[in-house]
mmCIF file of C-alpha atoms in Angstrom:
data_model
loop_
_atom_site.group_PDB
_atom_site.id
_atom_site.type_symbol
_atom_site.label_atom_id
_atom_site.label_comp_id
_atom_site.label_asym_id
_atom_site.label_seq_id
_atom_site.Cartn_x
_atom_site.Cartn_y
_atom_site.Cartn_z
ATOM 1 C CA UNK K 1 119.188 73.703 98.634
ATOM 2 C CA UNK K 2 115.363 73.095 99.539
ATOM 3 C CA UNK K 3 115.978 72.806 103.114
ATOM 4 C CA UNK K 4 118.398 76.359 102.979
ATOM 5 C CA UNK K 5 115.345 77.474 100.909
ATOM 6 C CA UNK K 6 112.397 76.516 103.663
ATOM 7 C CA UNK K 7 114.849 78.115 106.274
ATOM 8 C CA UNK K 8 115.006 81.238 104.768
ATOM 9 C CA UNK K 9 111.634 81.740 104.827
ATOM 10 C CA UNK K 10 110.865 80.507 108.105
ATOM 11 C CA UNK K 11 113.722 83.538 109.773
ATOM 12 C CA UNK K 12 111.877 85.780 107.116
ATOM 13 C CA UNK K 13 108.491 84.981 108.561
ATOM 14 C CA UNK K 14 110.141 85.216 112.388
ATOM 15 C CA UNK K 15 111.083 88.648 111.373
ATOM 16 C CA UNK K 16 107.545 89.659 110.595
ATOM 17 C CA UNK K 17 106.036 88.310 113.080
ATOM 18 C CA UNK K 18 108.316 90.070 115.202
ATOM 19 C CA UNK K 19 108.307 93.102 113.483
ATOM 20 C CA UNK K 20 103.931 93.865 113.538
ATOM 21 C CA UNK K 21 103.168 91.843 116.327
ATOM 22 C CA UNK K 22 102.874 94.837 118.436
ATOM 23 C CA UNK K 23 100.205 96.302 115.932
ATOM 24 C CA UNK K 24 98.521 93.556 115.856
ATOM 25 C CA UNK K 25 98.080 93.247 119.888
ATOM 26 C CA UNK K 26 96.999 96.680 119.160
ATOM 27 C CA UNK K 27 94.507 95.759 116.246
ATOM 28 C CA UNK K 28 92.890 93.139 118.450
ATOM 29 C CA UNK K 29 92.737 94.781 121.693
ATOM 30 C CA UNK K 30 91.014 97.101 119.905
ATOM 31 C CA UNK K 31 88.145 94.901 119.573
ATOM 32 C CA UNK K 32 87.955 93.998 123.571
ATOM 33 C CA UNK K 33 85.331 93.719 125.937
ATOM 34 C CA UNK K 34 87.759 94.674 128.849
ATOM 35 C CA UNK K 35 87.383 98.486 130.471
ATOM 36 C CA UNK K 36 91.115 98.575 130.087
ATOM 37 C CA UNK K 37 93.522 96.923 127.555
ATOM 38 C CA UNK K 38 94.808 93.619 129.218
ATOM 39 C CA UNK K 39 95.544 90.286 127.620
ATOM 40 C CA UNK K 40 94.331 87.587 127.006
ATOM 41 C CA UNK K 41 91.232 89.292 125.295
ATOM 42 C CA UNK K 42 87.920 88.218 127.505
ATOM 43 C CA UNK K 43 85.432 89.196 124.903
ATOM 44 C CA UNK K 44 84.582 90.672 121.184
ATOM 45 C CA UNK K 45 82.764 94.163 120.783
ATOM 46 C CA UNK K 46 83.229 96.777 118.495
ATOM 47 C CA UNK K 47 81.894 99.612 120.928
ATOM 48 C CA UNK K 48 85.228 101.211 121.283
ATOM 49 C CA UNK K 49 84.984 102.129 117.454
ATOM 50 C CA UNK K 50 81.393 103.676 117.960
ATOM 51 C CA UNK K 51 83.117 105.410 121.227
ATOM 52 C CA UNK K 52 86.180 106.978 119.254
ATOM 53 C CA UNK K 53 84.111 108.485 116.782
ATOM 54 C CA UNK K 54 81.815 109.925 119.109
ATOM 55 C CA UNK K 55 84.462 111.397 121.096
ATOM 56 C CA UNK K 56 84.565 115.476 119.523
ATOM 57 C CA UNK K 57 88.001 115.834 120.316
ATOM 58 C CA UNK K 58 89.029 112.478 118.319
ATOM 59 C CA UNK K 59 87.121 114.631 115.520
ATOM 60 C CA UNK K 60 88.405 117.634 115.991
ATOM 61 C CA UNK K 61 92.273 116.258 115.827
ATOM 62 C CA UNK K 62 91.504 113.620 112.594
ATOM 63 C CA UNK K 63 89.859 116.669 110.975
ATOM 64 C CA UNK K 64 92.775 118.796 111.595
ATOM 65 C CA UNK K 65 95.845 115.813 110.422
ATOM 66 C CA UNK K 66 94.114 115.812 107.471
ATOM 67 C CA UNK K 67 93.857 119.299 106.321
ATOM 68 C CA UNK K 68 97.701 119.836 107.611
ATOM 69 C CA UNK K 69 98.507 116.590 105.055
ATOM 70 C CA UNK K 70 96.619 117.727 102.681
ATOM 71 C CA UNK K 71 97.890 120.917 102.159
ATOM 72 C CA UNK K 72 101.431 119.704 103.019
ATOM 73 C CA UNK K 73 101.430 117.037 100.420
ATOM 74 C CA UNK K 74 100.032 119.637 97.815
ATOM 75 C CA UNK K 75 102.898 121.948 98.343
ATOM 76 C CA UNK K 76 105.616 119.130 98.432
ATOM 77 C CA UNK K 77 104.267 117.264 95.693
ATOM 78 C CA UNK K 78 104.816 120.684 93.925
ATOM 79 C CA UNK K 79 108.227 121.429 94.931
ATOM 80 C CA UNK K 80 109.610 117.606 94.626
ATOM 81 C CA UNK K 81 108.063 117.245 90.868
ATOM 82 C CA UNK K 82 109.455 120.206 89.972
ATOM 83 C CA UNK K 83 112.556 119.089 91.515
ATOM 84 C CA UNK K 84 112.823 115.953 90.397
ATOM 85 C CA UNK K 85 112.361 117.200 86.454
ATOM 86 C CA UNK K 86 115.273 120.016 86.610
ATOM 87 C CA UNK K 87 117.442 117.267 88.686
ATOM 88 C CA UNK K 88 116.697 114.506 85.814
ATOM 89 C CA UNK K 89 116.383 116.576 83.000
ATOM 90 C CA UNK K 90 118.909 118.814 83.688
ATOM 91 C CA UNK K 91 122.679 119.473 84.493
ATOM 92 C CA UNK K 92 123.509 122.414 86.466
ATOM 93 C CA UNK K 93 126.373 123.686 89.168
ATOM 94 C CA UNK K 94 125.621 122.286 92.911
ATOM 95 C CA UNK K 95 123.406 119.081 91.201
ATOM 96 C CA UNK K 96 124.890 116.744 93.532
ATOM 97 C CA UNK K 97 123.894 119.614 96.766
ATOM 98 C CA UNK K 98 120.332 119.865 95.491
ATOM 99 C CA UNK K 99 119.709 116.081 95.373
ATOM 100 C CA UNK K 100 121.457 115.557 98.657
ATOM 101 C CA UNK K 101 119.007 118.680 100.022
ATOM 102 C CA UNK K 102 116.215 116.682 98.877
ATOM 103 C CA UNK K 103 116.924 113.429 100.159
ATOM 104 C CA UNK K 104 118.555 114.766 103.602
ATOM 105 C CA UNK K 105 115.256 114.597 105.524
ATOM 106 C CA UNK K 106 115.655 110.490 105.281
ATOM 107 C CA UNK K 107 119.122 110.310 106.822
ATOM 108 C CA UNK K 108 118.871 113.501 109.329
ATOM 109 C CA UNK K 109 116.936 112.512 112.603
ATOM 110 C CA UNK K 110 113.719 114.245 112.862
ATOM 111 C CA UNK K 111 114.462 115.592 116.509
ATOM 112 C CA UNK K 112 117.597 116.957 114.508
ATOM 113 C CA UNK K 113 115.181 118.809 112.016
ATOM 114 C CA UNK K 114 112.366 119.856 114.665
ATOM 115 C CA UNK K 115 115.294 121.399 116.580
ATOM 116 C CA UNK K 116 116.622 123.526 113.553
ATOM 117 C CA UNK K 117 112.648 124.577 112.577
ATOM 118 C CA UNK K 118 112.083 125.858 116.019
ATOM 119 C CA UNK K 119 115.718 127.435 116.156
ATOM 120 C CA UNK K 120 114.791 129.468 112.808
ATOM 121 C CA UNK K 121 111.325 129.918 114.167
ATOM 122 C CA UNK K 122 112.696 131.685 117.182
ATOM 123 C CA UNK K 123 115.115 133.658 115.440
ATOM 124 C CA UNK K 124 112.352 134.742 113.243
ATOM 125 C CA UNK K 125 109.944 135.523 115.520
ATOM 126 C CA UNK K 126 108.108 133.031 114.127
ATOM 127 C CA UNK K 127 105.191 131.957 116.591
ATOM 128 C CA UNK K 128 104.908 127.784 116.499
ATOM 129 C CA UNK K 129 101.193 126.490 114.474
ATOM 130 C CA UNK K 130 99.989 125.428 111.467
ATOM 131 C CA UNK K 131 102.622 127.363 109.333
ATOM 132 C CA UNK K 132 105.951 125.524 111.045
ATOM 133 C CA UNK K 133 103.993 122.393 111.526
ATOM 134 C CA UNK K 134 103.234 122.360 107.807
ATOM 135 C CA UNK K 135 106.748 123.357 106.492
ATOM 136 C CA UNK K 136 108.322 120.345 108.654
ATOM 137 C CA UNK K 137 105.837 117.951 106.951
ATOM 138 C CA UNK K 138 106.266 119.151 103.585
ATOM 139 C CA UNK K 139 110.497 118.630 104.347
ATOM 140 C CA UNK K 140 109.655 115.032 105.522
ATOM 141 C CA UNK K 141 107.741 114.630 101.930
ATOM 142 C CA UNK K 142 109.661 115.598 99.571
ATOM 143 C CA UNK K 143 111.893 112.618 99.539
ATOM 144 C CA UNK K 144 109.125 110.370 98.453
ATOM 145 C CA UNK K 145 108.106 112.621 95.708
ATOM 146 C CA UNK K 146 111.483 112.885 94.319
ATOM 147 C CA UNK K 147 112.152 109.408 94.575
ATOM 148 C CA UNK K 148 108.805 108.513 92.846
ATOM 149 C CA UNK K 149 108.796 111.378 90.194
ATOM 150 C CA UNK K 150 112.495 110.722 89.398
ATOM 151 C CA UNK K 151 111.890 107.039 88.461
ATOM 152 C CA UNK K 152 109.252 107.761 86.390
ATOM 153 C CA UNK K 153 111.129 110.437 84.165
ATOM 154 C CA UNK K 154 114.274 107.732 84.208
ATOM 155 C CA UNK K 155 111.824 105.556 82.207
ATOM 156 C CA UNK K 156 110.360 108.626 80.336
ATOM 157 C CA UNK K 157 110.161 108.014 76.464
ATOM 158 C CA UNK K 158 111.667 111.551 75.225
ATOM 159 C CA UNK K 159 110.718 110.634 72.043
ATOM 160 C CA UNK K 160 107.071 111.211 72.763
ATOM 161 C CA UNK K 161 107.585 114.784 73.807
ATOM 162 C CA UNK K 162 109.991 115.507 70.227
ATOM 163 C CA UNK K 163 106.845 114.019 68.098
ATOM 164 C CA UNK K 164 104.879 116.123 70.103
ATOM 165 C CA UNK K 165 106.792 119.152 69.108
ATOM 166 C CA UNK K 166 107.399 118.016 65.183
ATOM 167 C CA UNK K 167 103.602 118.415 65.124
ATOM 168 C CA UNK K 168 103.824 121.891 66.334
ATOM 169 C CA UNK K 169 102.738 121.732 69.951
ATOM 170 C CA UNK K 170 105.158 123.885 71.631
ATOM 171 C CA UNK K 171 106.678 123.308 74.990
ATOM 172 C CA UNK K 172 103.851 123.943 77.497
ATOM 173 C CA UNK K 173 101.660 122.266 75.475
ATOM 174 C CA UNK K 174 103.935 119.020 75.152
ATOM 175 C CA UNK K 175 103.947 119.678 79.168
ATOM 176 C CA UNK K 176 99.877 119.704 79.609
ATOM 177 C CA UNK K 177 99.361 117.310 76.737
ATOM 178 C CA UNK K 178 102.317 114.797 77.104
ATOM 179 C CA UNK K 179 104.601 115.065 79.891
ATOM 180 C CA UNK K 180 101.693 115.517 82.716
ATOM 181 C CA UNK K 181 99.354 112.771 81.525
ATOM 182 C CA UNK K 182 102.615 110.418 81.135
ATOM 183 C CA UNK K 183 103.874 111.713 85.042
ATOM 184 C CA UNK K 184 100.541 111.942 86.905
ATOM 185 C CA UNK K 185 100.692 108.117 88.318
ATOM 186 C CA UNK K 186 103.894 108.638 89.668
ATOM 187 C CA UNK K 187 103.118 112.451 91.037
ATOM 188 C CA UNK K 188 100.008 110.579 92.186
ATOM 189 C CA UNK K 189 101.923 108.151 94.165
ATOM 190 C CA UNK K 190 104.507 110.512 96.008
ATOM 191 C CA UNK K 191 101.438 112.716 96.926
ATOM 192 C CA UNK K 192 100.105 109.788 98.475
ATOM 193 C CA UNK K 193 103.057 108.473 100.620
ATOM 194 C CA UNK K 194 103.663 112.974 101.231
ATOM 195 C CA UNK K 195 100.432 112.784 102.729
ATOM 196 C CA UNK K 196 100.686 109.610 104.747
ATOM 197 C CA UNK K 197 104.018 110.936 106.184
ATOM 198 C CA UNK K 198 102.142 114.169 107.538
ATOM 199 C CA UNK K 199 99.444 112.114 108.597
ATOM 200 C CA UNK K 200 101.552 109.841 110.821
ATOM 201 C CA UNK K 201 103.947 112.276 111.893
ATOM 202 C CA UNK K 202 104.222 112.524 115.520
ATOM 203 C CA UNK K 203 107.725 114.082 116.527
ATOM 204 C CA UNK K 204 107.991 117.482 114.594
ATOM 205 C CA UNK K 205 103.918 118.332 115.147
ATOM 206 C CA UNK K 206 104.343 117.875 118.782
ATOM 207 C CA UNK K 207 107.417 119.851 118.748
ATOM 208 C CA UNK K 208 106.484 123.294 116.331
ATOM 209 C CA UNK K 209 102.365 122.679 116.912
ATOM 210 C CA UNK K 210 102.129 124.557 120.142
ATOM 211 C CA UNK K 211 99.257 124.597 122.299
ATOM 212 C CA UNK K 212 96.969 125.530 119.457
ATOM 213 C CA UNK K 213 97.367 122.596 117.367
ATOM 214 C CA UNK K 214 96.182 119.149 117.850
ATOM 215 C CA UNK K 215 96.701 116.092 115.234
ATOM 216 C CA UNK K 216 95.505 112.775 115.672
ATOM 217 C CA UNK K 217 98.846 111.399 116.653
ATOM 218 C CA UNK K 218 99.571 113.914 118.932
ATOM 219 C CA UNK K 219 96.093 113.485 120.589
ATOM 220 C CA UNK K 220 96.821 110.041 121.059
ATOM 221 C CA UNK K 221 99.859 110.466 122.985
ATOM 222 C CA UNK K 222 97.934 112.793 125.319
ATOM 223 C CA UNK K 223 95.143 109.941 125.917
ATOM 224 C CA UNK K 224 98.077 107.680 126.730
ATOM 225 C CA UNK K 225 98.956 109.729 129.656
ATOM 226 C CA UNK K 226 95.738 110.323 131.226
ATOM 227 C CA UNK K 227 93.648 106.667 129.722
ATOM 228 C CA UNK K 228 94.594 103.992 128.444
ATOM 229 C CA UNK K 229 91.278 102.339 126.828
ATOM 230 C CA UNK K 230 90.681 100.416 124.042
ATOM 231 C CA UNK K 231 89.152 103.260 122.339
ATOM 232 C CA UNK K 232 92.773 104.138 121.854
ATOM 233 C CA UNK K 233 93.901 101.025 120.552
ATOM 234 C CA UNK K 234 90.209 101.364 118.122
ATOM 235 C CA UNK K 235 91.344 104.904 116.821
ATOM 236 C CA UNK K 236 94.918 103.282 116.309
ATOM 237 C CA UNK K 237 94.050 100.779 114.218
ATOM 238 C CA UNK K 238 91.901 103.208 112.102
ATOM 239 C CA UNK K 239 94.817 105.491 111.375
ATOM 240 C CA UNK K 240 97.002 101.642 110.785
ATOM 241 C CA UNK K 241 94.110 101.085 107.932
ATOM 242 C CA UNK K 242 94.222 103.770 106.445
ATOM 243 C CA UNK K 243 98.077 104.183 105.993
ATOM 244 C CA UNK K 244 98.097 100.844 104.700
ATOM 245 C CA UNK K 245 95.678 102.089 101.808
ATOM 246 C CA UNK K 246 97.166 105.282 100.734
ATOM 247 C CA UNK K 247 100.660 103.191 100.906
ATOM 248 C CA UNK K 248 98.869 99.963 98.907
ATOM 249 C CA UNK K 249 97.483 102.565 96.403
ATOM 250 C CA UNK K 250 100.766 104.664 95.953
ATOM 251 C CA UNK K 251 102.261 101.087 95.122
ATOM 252 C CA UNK K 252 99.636 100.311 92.392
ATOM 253 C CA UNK K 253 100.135 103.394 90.669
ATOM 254 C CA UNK K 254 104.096 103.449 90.873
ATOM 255 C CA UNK K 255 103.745 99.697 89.065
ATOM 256 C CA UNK K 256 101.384 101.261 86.959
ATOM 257 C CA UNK K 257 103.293 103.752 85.634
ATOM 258 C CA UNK K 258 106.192 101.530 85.078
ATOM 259 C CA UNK K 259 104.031 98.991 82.793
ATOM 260 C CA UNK K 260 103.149 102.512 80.677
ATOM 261 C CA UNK K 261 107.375 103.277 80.682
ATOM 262 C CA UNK K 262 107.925 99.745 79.528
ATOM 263 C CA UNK K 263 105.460 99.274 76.716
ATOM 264 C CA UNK K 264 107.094 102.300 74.441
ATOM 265 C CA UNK K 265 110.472 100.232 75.109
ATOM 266 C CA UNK K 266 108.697 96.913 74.170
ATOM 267 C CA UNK K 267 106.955 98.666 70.830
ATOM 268 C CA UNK K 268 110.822 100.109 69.520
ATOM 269 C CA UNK K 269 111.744 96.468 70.418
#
């Protein structure tokens, strides 16, 4: 049983090592000496970092992902709280449809989606920027924020709200007094993953941006094609750091919020 133990972690190990090897290579090339990325590493510098932020069109891009997250994740984390309390709270005709809606953008490919955006675009007359670019992100986040919203009302002590409302608060108040408070670390933590999804997203910006728009991820792939420095593999590994974060962050609030579900449970206990 110890041995069968030991084993399974050793092919679980394997697995991860296999699995972020690559960004590692990419975390420590970042860090090279070398003009050009080659292995083995030759030398240690961080003057590809310095170079990457100096570059104005590195800027320009990281400056631009994050005001097209920030106002995606805004708008979804609207839309999938909302949706998430009428699909919880609520039985209606077409529940089942809505929920699958929600969830769809996880099982359809993105090239699938990007393709139906730019159809409707075209058959809109709707030129390709910000606006499309924004409205594929905010598909591609509200998943998360249903998910995470969801499991937090699943664990939501009703009770709360109806001593709330004994005491004369009526319903919006319970909302802004109660419910929100109660919600927040789980809206907090599918705003967080909704904006790391924009942030990363490379497939549907590159296909409804246009020539007009430029996020960090599609900047990247344009470096690719003309240079392939270290300063890549530098600005990489920034954007790698800073995804781990938000997603580290989005997990200590989701735990959060299920010690504050568990301890009404534990008091009626």
């Amino acid at each position: 049983m110890r041995i069968g133990k030991h084993l399974l972690s050793l092919w679980a190990f394997l697995v991860y090592l296999f699995l972020f090897s690559p960004i590692l290579m990419v975390v420590l090339m970042s860090f090279s000496t070398a003009k050009y990325s080659v292995f083995p590493i030759r030398g240690w510098t961080i003057e590809w970092y310095g170079r990457a932020f100096a570059d104005e069109k590195i800027r320009s891009a990281l400056g631009t992902s994050v005001s097209i997250a920030l106002i995606a994740s805004v708008i979804g984390t609207l839309i999938g709280t909302l949706g998430a309390m009428a699909m919880v709270r609520h039985r209606f005709r077409l529940q089942a449809f809505a929920r699958a809606y929600f969830l769809a953008p996880l099982l359809i490919p993105e090239i699938i989606t990007g393709i139906a955006l730019l159809s409707m675009a075209t058959l809109l007359s709707v030129q390709s920027g910000v606006v499309l670019v924004v409205i594929g992100h905010v598909l591609f986040g509200l998943p998360f924020v249903v998910t995470v919203v969801s499991a937090r009302l699943y664990g939501f002590d009703r009770t709360l709200e109806e001593a709330a409302m004994d005491l004369g608060a009526d319903e919006m108040t319970t909302f802004r007094r109660i419910t929100l408070p109660l919600l927040m670390p789980g809206v907090l933590g599918g705003l967080l993953l909704s904006f790391t999804v924009s942030f990363d997203n490379f497939l549907i910006t590159y296909l409804l941006a246009g020539s007009d728009v430029m996020t960090i991820p599609v900047h990247i792939y344009s470096m690719i094609r003309f240079e392939f420095t270290p300063k890549i593999h530098a600005i990489s590994t920034v954007i790698v750091f800073a995804s781990v974060s938000l997603i580290l962050i989005s997990q200590v609030l989701t735990r959060e919020q299920r010690g504050v579900a568990s301890r009404p449970a534990a008091a009626e206990d």
